[in-house]
mmCIF file of C-alpha atoms in Angstrom:
data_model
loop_
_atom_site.group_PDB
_atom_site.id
_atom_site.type_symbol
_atom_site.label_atom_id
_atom_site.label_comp_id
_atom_site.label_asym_id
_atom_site.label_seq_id
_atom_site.Cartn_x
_atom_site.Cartn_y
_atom_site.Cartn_z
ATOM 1 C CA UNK I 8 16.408 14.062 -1.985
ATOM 2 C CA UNK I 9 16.154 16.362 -5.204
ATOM 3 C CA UNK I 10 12.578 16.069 -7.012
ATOM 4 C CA UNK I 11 14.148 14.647 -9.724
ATOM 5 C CA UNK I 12 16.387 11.499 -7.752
ATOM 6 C CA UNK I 13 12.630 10.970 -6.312
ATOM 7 C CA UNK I 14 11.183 11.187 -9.650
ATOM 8 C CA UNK I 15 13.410 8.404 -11.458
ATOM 9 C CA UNK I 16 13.471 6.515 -8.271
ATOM 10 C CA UNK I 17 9.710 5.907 -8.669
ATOM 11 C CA UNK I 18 10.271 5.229 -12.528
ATOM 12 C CA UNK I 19 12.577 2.727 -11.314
ATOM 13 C CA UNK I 20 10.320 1.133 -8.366
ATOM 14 C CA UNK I 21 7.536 0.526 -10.874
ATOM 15 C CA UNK I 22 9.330 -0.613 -13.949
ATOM 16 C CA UNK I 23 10.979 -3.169 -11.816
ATOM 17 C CA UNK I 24 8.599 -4.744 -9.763
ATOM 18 C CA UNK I 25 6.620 -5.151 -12.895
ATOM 19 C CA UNK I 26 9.441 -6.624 -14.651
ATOM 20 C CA UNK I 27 10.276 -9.104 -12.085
ATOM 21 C CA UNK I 28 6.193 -10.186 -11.361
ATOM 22 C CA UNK I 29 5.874 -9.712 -15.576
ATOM 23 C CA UNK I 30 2.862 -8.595 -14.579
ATOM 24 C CA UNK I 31 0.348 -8.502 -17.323
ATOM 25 C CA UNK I 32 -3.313 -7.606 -17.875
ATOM 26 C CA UNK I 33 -4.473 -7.935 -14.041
ATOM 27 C CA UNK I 34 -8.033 -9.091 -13.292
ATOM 28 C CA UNK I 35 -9.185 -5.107 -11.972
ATOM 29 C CA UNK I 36 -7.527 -3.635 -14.896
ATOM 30 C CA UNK I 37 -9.113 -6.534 -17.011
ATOM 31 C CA UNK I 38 -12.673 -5.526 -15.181
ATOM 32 C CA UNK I 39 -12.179 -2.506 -16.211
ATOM 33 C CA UNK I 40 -11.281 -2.780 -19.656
ATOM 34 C CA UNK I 41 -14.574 -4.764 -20.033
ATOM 35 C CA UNK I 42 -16.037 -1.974 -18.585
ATOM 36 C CA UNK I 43 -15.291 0.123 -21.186
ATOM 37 C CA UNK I 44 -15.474 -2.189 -23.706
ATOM 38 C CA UNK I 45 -19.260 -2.495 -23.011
ATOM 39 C CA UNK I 46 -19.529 0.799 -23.534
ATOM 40 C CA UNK I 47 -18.777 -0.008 -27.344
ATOM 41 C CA UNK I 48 -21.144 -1.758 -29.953
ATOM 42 C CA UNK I 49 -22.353 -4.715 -28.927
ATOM 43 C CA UNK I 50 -20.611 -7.098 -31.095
ATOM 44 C CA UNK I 51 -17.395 -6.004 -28.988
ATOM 45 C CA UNK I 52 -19.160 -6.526 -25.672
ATOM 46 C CA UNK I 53 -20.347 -9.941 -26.833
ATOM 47 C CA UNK I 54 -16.743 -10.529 -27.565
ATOM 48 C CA UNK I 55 -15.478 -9.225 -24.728
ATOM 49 C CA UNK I 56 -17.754 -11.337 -22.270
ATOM 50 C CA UNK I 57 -15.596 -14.457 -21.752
ATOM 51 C CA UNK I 58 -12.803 -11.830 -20.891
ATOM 52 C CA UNK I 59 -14.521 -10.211 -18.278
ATOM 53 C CA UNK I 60 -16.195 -13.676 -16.849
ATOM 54 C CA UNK I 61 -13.050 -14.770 -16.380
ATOM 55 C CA UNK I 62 -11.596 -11.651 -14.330
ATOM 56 C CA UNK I 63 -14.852 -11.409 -12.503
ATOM 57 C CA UNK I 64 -14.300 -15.590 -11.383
ATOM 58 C CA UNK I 65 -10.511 -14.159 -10.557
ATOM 59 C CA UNK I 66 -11.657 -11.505 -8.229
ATOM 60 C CA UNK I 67 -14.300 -13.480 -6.765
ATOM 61 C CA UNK I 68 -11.544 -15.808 -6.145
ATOM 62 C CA UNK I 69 -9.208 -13.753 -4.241
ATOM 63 C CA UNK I 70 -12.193 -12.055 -2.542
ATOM 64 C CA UNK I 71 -12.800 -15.106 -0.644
ATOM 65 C CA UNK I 72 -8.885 -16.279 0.082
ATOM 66 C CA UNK I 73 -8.467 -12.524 1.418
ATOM 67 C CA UNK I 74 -11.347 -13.535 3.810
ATOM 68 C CA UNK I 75 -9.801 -16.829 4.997
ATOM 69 C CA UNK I 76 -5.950 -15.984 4.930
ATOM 70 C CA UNK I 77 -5.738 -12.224 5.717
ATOM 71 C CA UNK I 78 -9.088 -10.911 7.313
ATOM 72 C CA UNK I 79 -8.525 -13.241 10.653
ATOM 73 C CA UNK I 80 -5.350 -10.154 11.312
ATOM 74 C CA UNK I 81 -6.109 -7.287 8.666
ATOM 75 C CA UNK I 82 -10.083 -7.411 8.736
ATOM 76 C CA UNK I 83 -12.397 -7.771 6.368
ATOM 77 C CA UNK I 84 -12.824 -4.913 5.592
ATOM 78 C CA UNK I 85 -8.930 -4.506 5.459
ATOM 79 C CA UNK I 86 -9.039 -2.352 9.147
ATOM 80 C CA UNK I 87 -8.253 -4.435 12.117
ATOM 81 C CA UNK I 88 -7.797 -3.835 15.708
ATOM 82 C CA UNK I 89 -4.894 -6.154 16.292
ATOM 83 C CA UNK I 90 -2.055 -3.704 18.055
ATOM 84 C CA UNK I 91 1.010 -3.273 15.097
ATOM 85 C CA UNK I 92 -1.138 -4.823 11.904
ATOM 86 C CA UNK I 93 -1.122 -2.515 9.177
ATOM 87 C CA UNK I 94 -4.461 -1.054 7.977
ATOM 88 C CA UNK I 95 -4.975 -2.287 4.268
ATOM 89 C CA UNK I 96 -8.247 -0.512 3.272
ATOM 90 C CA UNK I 97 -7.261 1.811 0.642
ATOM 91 C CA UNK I 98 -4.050 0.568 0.024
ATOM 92 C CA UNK I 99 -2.052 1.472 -3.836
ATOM 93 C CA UNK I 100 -2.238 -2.278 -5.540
ATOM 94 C CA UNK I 101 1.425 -2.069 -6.698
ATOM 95 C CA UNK I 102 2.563 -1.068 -3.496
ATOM 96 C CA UNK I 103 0.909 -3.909 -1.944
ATOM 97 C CA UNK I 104 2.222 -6.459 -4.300
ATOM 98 C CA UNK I 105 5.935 -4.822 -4.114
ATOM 99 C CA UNK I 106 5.676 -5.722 -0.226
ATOM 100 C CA UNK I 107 4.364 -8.957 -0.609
ATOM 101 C CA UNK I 108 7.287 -10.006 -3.336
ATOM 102 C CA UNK I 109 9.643 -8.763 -0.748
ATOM 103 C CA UNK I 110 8.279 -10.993 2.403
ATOM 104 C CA UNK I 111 8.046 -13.729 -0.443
ATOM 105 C CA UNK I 112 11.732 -13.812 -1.166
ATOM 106 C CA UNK I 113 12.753 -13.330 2.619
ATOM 107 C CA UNK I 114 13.889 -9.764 1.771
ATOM 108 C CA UNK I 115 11.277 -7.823 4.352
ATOM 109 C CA UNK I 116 10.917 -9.774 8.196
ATOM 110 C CA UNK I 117 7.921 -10.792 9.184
ATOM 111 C CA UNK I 118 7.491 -14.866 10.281
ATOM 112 C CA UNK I 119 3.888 -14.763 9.559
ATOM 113 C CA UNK I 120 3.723 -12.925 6.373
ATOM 114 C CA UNK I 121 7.086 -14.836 5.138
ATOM 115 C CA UNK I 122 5.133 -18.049 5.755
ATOM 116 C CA UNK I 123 1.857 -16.894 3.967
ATOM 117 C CA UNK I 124 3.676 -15.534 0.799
ATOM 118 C CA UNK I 125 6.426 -18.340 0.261
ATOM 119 C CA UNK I 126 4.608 -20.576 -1.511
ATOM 120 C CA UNK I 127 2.623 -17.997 -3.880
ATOM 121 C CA UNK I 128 3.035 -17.898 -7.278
ATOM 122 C CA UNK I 129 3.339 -14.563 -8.766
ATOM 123 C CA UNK I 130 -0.220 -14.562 -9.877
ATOM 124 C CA UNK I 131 -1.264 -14.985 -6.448
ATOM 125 C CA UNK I 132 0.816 -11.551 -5.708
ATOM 126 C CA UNK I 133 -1.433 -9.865 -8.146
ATOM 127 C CA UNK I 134 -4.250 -11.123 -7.158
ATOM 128 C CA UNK I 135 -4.094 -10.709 -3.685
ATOM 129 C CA UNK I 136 -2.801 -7.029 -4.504
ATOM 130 C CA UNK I 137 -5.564 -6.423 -6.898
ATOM 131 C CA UNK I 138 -8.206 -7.021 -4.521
ATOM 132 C CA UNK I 139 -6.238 -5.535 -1.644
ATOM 133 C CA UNK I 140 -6.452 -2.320 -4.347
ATOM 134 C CA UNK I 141 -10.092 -2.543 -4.647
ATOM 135 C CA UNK I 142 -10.923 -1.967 -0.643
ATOM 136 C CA UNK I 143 -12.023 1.518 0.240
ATOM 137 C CA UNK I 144 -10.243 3.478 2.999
ATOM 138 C CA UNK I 145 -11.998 2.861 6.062
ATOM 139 C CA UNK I 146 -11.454 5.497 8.600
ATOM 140 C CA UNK I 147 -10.479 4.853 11.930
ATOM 141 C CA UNK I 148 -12.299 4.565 15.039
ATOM 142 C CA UNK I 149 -13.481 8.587 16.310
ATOM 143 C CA UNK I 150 -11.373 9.469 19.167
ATOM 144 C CA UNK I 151 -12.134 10.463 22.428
ATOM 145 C CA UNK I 152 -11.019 13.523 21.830
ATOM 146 C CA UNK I 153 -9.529 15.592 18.796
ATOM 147 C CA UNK I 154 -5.766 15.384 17.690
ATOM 148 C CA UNK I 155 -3.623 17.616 19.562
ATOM 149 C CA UNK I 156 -3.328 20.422 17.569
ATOM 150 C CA UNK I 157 0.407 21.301 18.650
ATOM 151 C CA UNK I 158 1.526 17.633 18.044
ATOM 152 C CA UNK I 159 0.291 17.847 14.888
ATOM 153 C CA UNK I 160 1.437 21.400 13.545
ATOM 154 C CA UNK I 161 4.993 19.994 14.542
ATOM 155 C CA UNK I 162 4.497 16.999 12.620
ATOM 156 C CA UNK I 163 2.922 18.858 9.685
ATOM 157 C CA UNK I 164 6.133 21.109 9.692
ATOM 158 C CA UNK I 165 8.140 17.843 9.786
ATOM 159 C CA UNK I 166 6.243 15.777 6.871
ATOM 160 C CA UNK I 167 7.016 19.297 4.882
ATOM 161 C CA UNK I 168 10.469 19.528 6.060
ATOM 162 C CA UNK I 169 11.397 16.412 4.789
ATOM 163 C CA UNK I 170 9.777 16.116 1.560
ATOM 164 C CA UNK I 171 6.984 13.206 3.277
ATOM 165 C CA UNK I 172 4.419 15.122 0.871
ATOM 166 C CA UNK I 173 6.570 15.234 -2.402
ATOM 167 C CA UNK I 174 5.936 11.481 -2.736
ATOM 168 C CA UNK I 175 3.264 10.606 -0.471
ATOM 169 C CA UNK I 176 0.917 13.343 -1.528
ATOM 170 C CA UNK I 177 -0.706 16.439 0.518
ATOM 171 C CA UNK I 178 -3.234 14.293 2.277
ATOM 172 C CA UNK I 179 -0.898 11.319 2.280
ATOM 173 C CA UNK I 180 -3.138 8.782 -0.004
ATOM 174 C CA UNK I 181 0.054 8.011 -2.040
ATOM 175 C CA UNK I 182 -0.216 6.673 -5.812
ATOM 176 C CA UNK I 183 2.349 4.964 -8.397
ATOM 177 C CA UNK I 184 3.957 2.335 -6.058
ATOM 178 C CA UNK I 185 4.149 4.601 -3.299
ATOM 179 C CA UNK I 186 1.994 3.685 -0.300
ATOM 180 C CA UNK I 187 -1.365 5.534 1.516
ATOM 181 C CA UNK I 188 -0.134 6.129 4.796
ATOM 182 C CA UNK I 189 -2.833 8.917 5.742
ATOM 183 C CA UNK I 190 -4.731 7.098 8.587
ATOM 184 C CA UNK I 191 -2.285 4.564 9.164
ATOM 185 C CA UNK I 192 -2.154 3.139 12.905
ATOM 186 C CA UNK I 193 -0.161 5.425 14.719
ATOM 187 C CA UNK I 194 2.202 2.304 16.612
ATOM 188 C CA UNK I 195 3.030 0.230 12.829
ATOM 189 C CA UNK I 196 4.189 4.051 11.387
ATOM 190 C CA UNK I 197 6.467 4.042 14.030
ATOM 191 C CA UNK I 198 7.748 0.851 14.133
ATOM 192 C CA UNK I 199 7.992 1.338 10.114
ATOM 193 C CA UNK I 200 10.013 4.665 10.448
ATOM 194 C CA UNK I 201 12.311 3.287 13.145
ATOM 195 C CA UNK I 202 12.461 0.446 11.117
ATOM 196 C CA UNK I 203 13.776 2.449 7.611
ATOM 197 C CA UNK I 204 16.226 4.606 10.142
ATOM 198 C CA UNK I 205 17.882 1.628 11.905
ATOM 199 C CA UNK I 206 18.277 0.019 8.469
ATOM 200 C CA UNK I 207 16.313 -2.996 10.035
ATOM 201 C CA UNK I 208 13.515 -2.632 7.620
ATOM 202 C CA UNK I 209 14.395 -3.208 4.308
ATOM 203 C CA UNK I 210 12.564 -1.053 1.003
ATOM 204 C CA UNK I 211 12.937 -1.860 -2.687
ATOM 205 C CA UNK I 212 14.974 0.718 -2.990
ATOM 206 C CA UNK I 213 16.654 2.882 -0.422
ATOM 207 C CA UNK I 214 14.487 6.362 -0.753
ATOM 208 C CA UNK I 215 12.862 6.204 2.531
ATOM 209 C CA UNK I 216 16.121 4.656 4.580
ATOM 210 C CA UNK I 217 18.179 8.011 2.640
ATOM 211 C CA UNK I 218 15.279 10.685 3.807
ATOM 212 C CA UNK I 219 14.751 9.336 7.292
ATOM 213 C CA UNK I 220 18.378 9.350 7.335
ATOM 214 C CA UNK I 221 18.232 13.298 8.077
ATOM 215 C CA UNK I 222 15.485 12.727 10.553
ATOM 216 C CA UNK I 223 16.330 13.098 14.182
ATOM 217 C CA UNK I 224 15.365 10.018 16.380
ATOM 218 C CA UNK I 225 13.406 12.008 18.882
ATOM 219 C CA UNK I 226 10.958 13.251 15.828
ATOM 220 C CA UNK I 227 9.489 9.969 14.494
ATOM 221 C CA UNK I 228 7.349 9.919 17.057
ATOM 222 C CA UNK I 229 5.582 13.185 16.271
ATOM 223 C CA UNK I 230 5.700 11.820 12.462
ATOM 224 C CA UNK I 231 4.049 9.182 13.450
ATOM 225 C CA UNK I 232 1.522 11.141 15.658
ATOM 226 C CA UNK I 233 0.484 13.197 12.728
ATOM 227 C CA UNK I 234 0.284 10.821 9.943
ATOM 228 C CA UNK I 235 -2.312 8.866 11.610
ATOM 229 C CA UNK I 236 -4.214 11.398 12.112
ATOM 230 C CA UNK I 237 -4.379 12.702 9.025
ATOM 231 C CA UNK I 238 -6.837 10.529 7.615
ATOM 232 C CA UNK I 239 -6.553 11.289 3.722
ATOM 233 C CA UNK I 240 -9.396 10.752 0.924
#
């Protein structure tokens, strides 16, 4: 894919997943708009208070449903140990919400998360997001021993082969809708790249279905190998 088909498709990702959420002020961005605002004189912070009250209640809020909806298979901290759960911690907000709008309208597979999301509202996709945005990376567990360092020259040369860096970023933290995957278990990226290549897993656009396209089926493994090992910032 040319840099600049990449380049309009992530125009296009954003522009319409915050046109069909209408996504306004969110309660981080609203934080930290208070933030700054309290930086001003203080008859704008005094004016700004109820604002940021009210986000900080929000946050609180979906601090403690992420705690008794998600944490019991993500974590708490957003890193779990359950075999094939995504790791969360560090995830991009609007990437997050993107994902949960698709299991919401039945568009991405997944019984559990389909029956979590269905009955949110779209301000419960923000919120959830928002907090789910907040969450440090949390790095994973040390090995027993280092990453092979053949494996992952092959799958370095692979992620540059195929543009996996263009969008995803050198140390693979992503950014504008487009997801961290540095650190990611090493069993969900597989299943998510055989996923896009068998068509099975559905995107909001087709970008990653069209690159993995030109990626043999005997490589996604060593893909996988090396993006979970590279554990990002």
């Amino acid at each position: 894919m040319a840099a600049s088909e990449v380049a309009a498709w992530r125009r296009h990702a954003v522009l319409a997943v915050l046109a069909s959420l209408a996504i306004a002020a969110s309660p981080v961005q609203a934080q930290v708009q208070s933030k700054t605002q309290a930086r001003k004189p203080a008859a704008r912070a005094t004016a700004a208070s109820p604002a940021a009250s009210a986000a900080s209640s929000v946050a609180a809020d979906y601090s403690e449903r992420f705690r008794t909806v998600c944490a019991a298979c993500h974590g708490a901290n957003g890193r779990s140990d359950v075999a094939g759960v995504p790791v969360l911690a560090g995830q991009q907000s609007l990437y997050t919400v993107t994902q949960l709008f698709l299991f919401r309208e039945g568009r991405r597979r997944n019984d559990a998360m389909i029956a979590l999301a269905k009955p949110m509202k779209d301000a419960d996709l923000r919120g959830f997001s928002d907090f789910i945005g907040t969450l440090p990376p949390v790095p994973a567990p040390a090995p027993g021993a280092p990453p092979d360092a053949a494996r992952m020259g092959q799958g370095q040369a692979l992620a540059q082969q195929h543009k996996c860096l263009f969008c995803h970023g050198d140390d693979l933290a992503g950014g504008q809708g487009v997801p961290r995957i540095g650190g990611q278990k090493e069993d969900y990226v597989l299943a998510t790249l055989q996923g896009f290549k068998s068509g099975e897993r559905p995107g909001y656009t087709r970008a990653m279905t069209e690159a993995l396209s030109q990626v043999p089926v005997q490589d996604l493994d060593l893909l996988a190998y090396y993006v979970a090992n590279l554990a990002g910032k």
